[in-house]
GROMACS .gro file of C-alpha atoms in nm:
model
  200
    1MET     CA    1  -5.056   3.043  -2.349
    2ASP     CA    2  -5.265   3.244  -2.604
    3LYS     CA    3  -5.257   3.602  -2.478
    4ASP     CA    4  -5.581   3.687  -2.683
    5VAL     CA    5  -5.801   3.450  -2.499
    6THR     CA    6  -6.033   3.546  -2.216
    7LEU     CA    7  -6.117   3.275  -1.991
    8HIS     CA    8  -6.474   3.280  -1.820
    9LEU     CA    9  -6.427   3.046  -1.525
   10ALA     CA   10  -6.474   3.293  -1.236
   11GLN     CA   11  -6.764   3.457  -1.425
   12GLU     CA   12  -6.633   3.793  -1.284
   13ALA     CA   13  -6.425   4.023  -1.529
   14GLU     CA   14  -6.123   4.105  -1.321
   15ALA     CA   15  -6.093   3.762  -1.167
   16ASP     CA   16  -6.108   3.625  -1.531
   17ALA     CA   17  -5.870   3.870  -1.681
   18LEU     CA   18  -5.612   3.753  -1.440
   19LEU     CA   19  -5.677   3.392  -1.496
   20SER     CA   20  -5.642   3.457  -1.863
   21ARG     CA   21  -5.289   3.642  -1.850
   22SER     CA   22  -5.138   3.470  -1.557
   23PRO     CA   23  -5.051   3.096  -1.592
   24LEU     CA   24  -4.990   3.079  -1.208
   25ALA     CA   25  -5.341   3.213  -1.157
   26ALA     CA   26  -5.495   2.947  -1.380
   27LEU     CA   27  -5.307   2.676  -1.210
   28VAL     CA   28  -5.393   2.802  -0.857
   29GLY     CA   29  -5.771   2.829  -0.960
   30MET     CA   30  -5.771   2.470  -1.080
   31LEU     CA   31  -5.601   2.372  -0.764
   32LEU     CA   32  -5.881   2.538  -0.546
   33ASP     CA   33  -6.143   2.379  -0.780
   34GLN     CA   34  -6.281   2.104  -0.541
   35GLN     CA   35  -6.555   2.095  -0.271
   36VAL     CA   36  -6.690   2.451  -0.381
   37PRO     CA   37  -6.863   2.605  -0.674
   38MET     CA   38  -6.622   2.643  -0.978
   39GLU     CA   39  -6.667   3.019  -0.986
   40TRP     CA   40  -6.569   3.056  -0.634
   41ALA     CA   41  -6.259   2.851  -0.673
   42PHE     CA   42  -6.128   3.044  -1.005
   43ALA     CA   43  -6.194   3.372  -0.828
   44GLY     CA   44  -5.967   3.276  -0.569
   45PRO     CA   45  -5.628   3.376  -0.728
   46TYR     CA   46  -5.753   3.732  -0.792
   47THR     CA   47  -5.850   3.754  -0.413
   48ILE     CA   48  -5.535   3.617  -0.299
   49ALA     CA   49  -5.340   3.869  -0.543
   50ARG     CA   50  -5.555   4.159  -0.415
   51ARG     CA   51  -5.496   4.071  -0.048
   52MET     CA   52  -5.117   4.034  -0.099
   53GLY     CA   53  -5.136   4.399  -0.253
   54ALA     CA   54  -5.026   4.271  -0.605
   55ASP     CA   55  -5.199   4.246  -0.950
   56ASP     CA   56  -5.076   3.897  -1.011
   57LEU     CA   57  -4.954   3.601  -0.801
   58ASP     CA   58  -4.588   3.551  -0.752
   59ALA     CA   59  -4.472   3.180  -0.690
   60HIS     CA   60  -4.155   3.303  -0.503
   61ASP     CA   61  -4.355   3.541  -0.273
   62ILE     CA   62  -4.614   3.272  -0.182
   63ALA     CA   63  -4.366   2.998  -0.115
   64ALA     CA   64  -4.173   3.228   0.130
   65TYR     CA   65  -4.490   3.367   0.297
   66ASP     CA   66  -4.539   3.270   0.668
   67PRO     CA   67  -4.769   2.976   0.654
   68GLU     CA   68  -4.994   3.102   0.947
   69ALA     CA   69  -5.024   3.453   0.782
   70PHE     CA   70  -5.084   3.296   0.445
   71ALA     CA   71  -5.370   3.072   0.595
   72ALA     CA   72  -5.526   3.391   0.786
   73LEU     CA   73  -5.498   3.576   0.433
   74LEU     CA   74  -5.713   3.312   0.253
   75ALA     CA   75  -5.957   3.268   0.572
   76THR     CA   76  -6.041   3.646   0.579
   77LYS     CA   77  -6.395   3.688   0.493
   78PRO     CA   78  -6.505   3.634   0.229
   79ALA     CA   79  -6.300   3.326   0.254
   80VAL     CA   80  -6.120   3.218  -0.061
   81HIS     CA   81  -6.242   2.857  -0.001
   82ARG     CA   82  -6.455   2.650   0.216
   83TYR     CA   83  -6.147   2.494   0.356
   84PRO     CA   84  -5.896   2.793   0.362
   85GLY     CA   85  -5.644   2.666   0.615
   86SER     CA   86  -5.580   2.321   0.436
   87MET     CA   87  -5.600   2.506   0.097
   88ALA     CA   88  -5.339   2.782   0.201
   89GLY     CA   89  -5.100   2.490   0.261
   90ARG     CA   90  -5.162   2.344  -0.086
   91VAL     CA   91  -5.134   2.659  -0.255
   92GLN     CA   92  -4.807   2.715  -0.093
   93LYS     CA   93  -4.669   2.362  -0.162
   94LEU     CA   94  -4.767   2.407  -0.535
   95CYS     CA   95  -4.560   2.730  -0.538
   96GLN     CA   96  -4.266   2.588  -0.345
   97TYR     CA   97  -4.265   2.308  -0.607
   98LEU     CA   98  -4.280   2.557  -0.895
   99VAL     CA   99  -3.986   2.754  -0.751
  100GLU     CA  100  -3.777   2.450  -0.689
  101HIS     CA  101  -3.858   2.283  -1.045
  102TYR     CA  102  -3.948   2.575  -1.263
  103ASP     CA  103  -3.806   2.887  -1.109
  104GLY     CA  104  -4.138   2.997  -1.012
  105ASP     CA  105  -4.259   3.013  -1.375
  106ALA     CA  106  -4.587   2.804  -1.405
  107SER     CA  107  -4.568   2.822  -1.791
  108GLY     CA  108  -4.249   2.622  -1.779
  109ILE     CA  109  -4.463   2.328  -1.711
  110TRP     CA  110  -4.587   2.316  -2.060
  111ARG     CA  111  -4.357   2.542  -2.258
  112ASP     CA  112  -4.126   2.270  -2.404
  113ALA     CA  113  -4.345   1.955  -2.335
  114ALA     CA  114  -4.315   1.777  -2.651
  115THR     CA  115  -4.616   1.532  -2.619
  116GLY     CA  116  -4.943   1.545  -2.435
  117LYS     CA  117  -4.825   1.221  -2.234
  118GLU     CA  118  -4.513   1.424  -2.099
  119LEU     CA  119  -4.724   1.738  -2.013
  120LEU     CA  120  -4.987   1.510  -1.847
  121GLY     CA  121  -4.688   1.345  -1.638
  122ARG     CA  122  -4.546   1.708  -1.551
  123LEU     CA  123  -4.897   1.820  -1.432
  124THR     CA  124  -4.972   1.500  -1.224
  125ASP     CA  125  -4.640   1.558  -1.045
  126LEU     CA  126  -4.765   1.871  -0.893
  127PRO     CA  127  -4.873   1.875  -0.555
  128GLY     CA  128  -5.255   1.873  -0.512
  129PHE     CA  129  -5.289   1.749  -0.871
  130GLY     CA  130  -5.427   1.395  -0.916
  131LYS     CA  131  -5.475   1.246  -1.243
  132GLN     CA  132  -5.844   1.388  -1.304
  133LYS     CA  133  -5.731   1.731  -1.213
  134ALA     CA  134  -5.435   1.723  -1.434
  135GLN     CA  135  -5.643   1.597  -1.746
  136ILE     CA  136  -5.895   1.883  -1.689
  137PHE     CA  137  -5.615   2.140  -1.667
  138LEU     CA  138  -5.445   1.984  -1.985
  139ALA     CA  139  -5.781   1.997  -2.162
  140LEU     CA  140  -5.812   2.358  -2.065
  141LEU     CA  141  -5.470   2.449  -2.201
  142GLY     CA  142  -5.546   2.273  -2.521
  143LYS     CA  143  -5.901   2.368  -2.583
  144GLN     CA  144  -5.888   2.746  -2.480
  145LEU     CA  145  -5.518   2.846  -2.421
  146GLY     CA  146  -5.354   2.722  -2.738
  147VAL     CA  147  -5.113   2.480  -2.582
  148ARG     CA  148  -5.140   2.179  -2.790
  149PRO     CA  149  -4.844   1.925  -2.789
  150THR     CA  150  -4.876   1.625  -3.008
  151GLY     CA  151  -5.154   1.395  -2.847
  152TRP     CA  152  -5.285   1.636  -2.609
  153ARG     CA  153  -5.647   1.534  -2.663
  154GLU     CA  154  -5.571   1.166  -2.596
  155ALA     CA  155  -5.364   1.245  -2.286
  156ALA     CA  156  -5.658   1.434  -2.143
  157GLY     CA  157  -5.886   1.142  -2.182
  158SER     CA  158  -6.268   1.215  -2.208
  159TYR     CA  159  -6.192   1.584  -2.093
  160GLY     CA  160  -5.985   1.640  -2.428
  161GLU     CA  161  -6.295   1.548  -2.656
  162ALA     CA  162  -6.438   1.811  -2.875
  163LYS     CA  163  -6.793   1.937  -2.833
  164VAL     CA  164  -6.834   1.805  -2.486
  165TYR     CA  165  -6.935   1.985  -2.160
  166ARG     CA  166  -6.773   1.801  -1.902
  167SER     CA  167  -6.523   2.036  -1.689
  168ALA     CA  168  -6.377   2.383  -1.665
  169ALA     CA  169  -6.226   2.307  -2.003
  170ASP     CA  170  -6.541   2.351  -2.172
  171ILE     CA  171  -6.666   2.677  -2.012
  172THR     CA  172  -6.679   2.976  -2.237
  173GLY     CA  173  -6.945   3.166  -2.075
  174PRO     CA  174  -7.266   3.144  -1.867
  175GLU     CA  175  -7.445   2.919  -2.104
  176THR     CA  176  -7.156   2.654  -2.115
  177LEU     CA  177  -7.111   2.671  -1.733
  178HIS     CA  178  -7.473   2.564  -1.707
  179LYS     CA  179  -7.421   2.260  -1.950
  180VAL     CA  180  -7.120   2.163  -1.737
  181ARG     CA  181  -7.307   2.180  -1.428
  182ALA     CA  182  -7.589   1.987  -1.562
  183TYR     CA  183  -7.332   1.712  -1.667
  184LYS     CA  184  -7.192   1.704  -1.334
  185GLN     CA  185  -7.510   1.666  -1.154
  186GLU     CA  186  -7.605   1.369  -1.392
  187GLN     CA  187  -7.277   1.205  -1.308
  188LYS     CA  188  -7.344   1.251  -0.929
  189ALA     CA  189  -7.689   1.103  -0.958
  190ALA     CA  190  -7.574   0.817  -1.168
  191ALA     CA  191  -7.291   0.726  -0.910
  192LYS     CA  192  -7.544   0.757  -0.615
  193GLN     CA  193  -7.786   0.531  -0.822
  194ALA     CA  194  -7.503   0.284  -0.873
  195ALA     CA  195  -7.397   0.293  -0.499
  196SER     CA  196  -7.740   0.215  -0.389
  197LYS     CA  197  -7.783  -0.077  -0.628
  198GLN     CA  198  -7.458  -0.241  -0.483
  199ALA     CA  199  -7.593  -0.164  -0.133
  200LYS     CA  200  -7.893  -0.377  -0.187
   0.00000   0.00000   0.00000
C-alpha cells in the first residue's frame, strides 16, 4: 500500500488516517460497507480500534476476543453498524481467516499476488467478501493505494475502469462521494424500473 496516500472514505480525518495506514482497517471498512451509508461503514474500524484501547486494529486480538463482548463493543452507541451483532461476527470471522492464512497480516493478501485474477481470487475467498465486494476492494487497491498486479483493472471489472464514479474505489473527497452516491441512486432506480416492468 502506498503510504503517502490519504483515503477519504469516512470523510473524517482520524478515521481516514487509520484507513490509509492500516491494511486491516481498510479491509474491515470494506466488509462493513453494506446496508449503511459508506462513511458510517468506513468510520467503523477507527471506532472499533478506539473502543479496544488501541490506535490500530490487530487481527490476532479481534480473532481471540470473546464473541459476546465483541458484539457489545460494536453495539455500544453510537453503534458501528446498523446490524452490530451480525457484523461483529463477520469481522471476527475475517480476522480469524487472516490469522489462519496470513498470520494476521492483511497486506499478505496482495503483497505477492502476481496477477489481478490471483488477487481477486484471494479477496473472494475472504469471509464476507462476495465477487462484487472483492472487485470494489481490488479497484480501491489499484486506483488509490498503488497495488497494481498485471491485469488488475480487468479483474476488477467495471469498477476498475478509469474516470468512473461507481464505488468506494473512486472516492477522493466530498465531490466524488456525491458523484458515486448519484450513480448508486441511478442504478437503484433503474433496477426498480426493470422489476416493475417484469411484474406487469
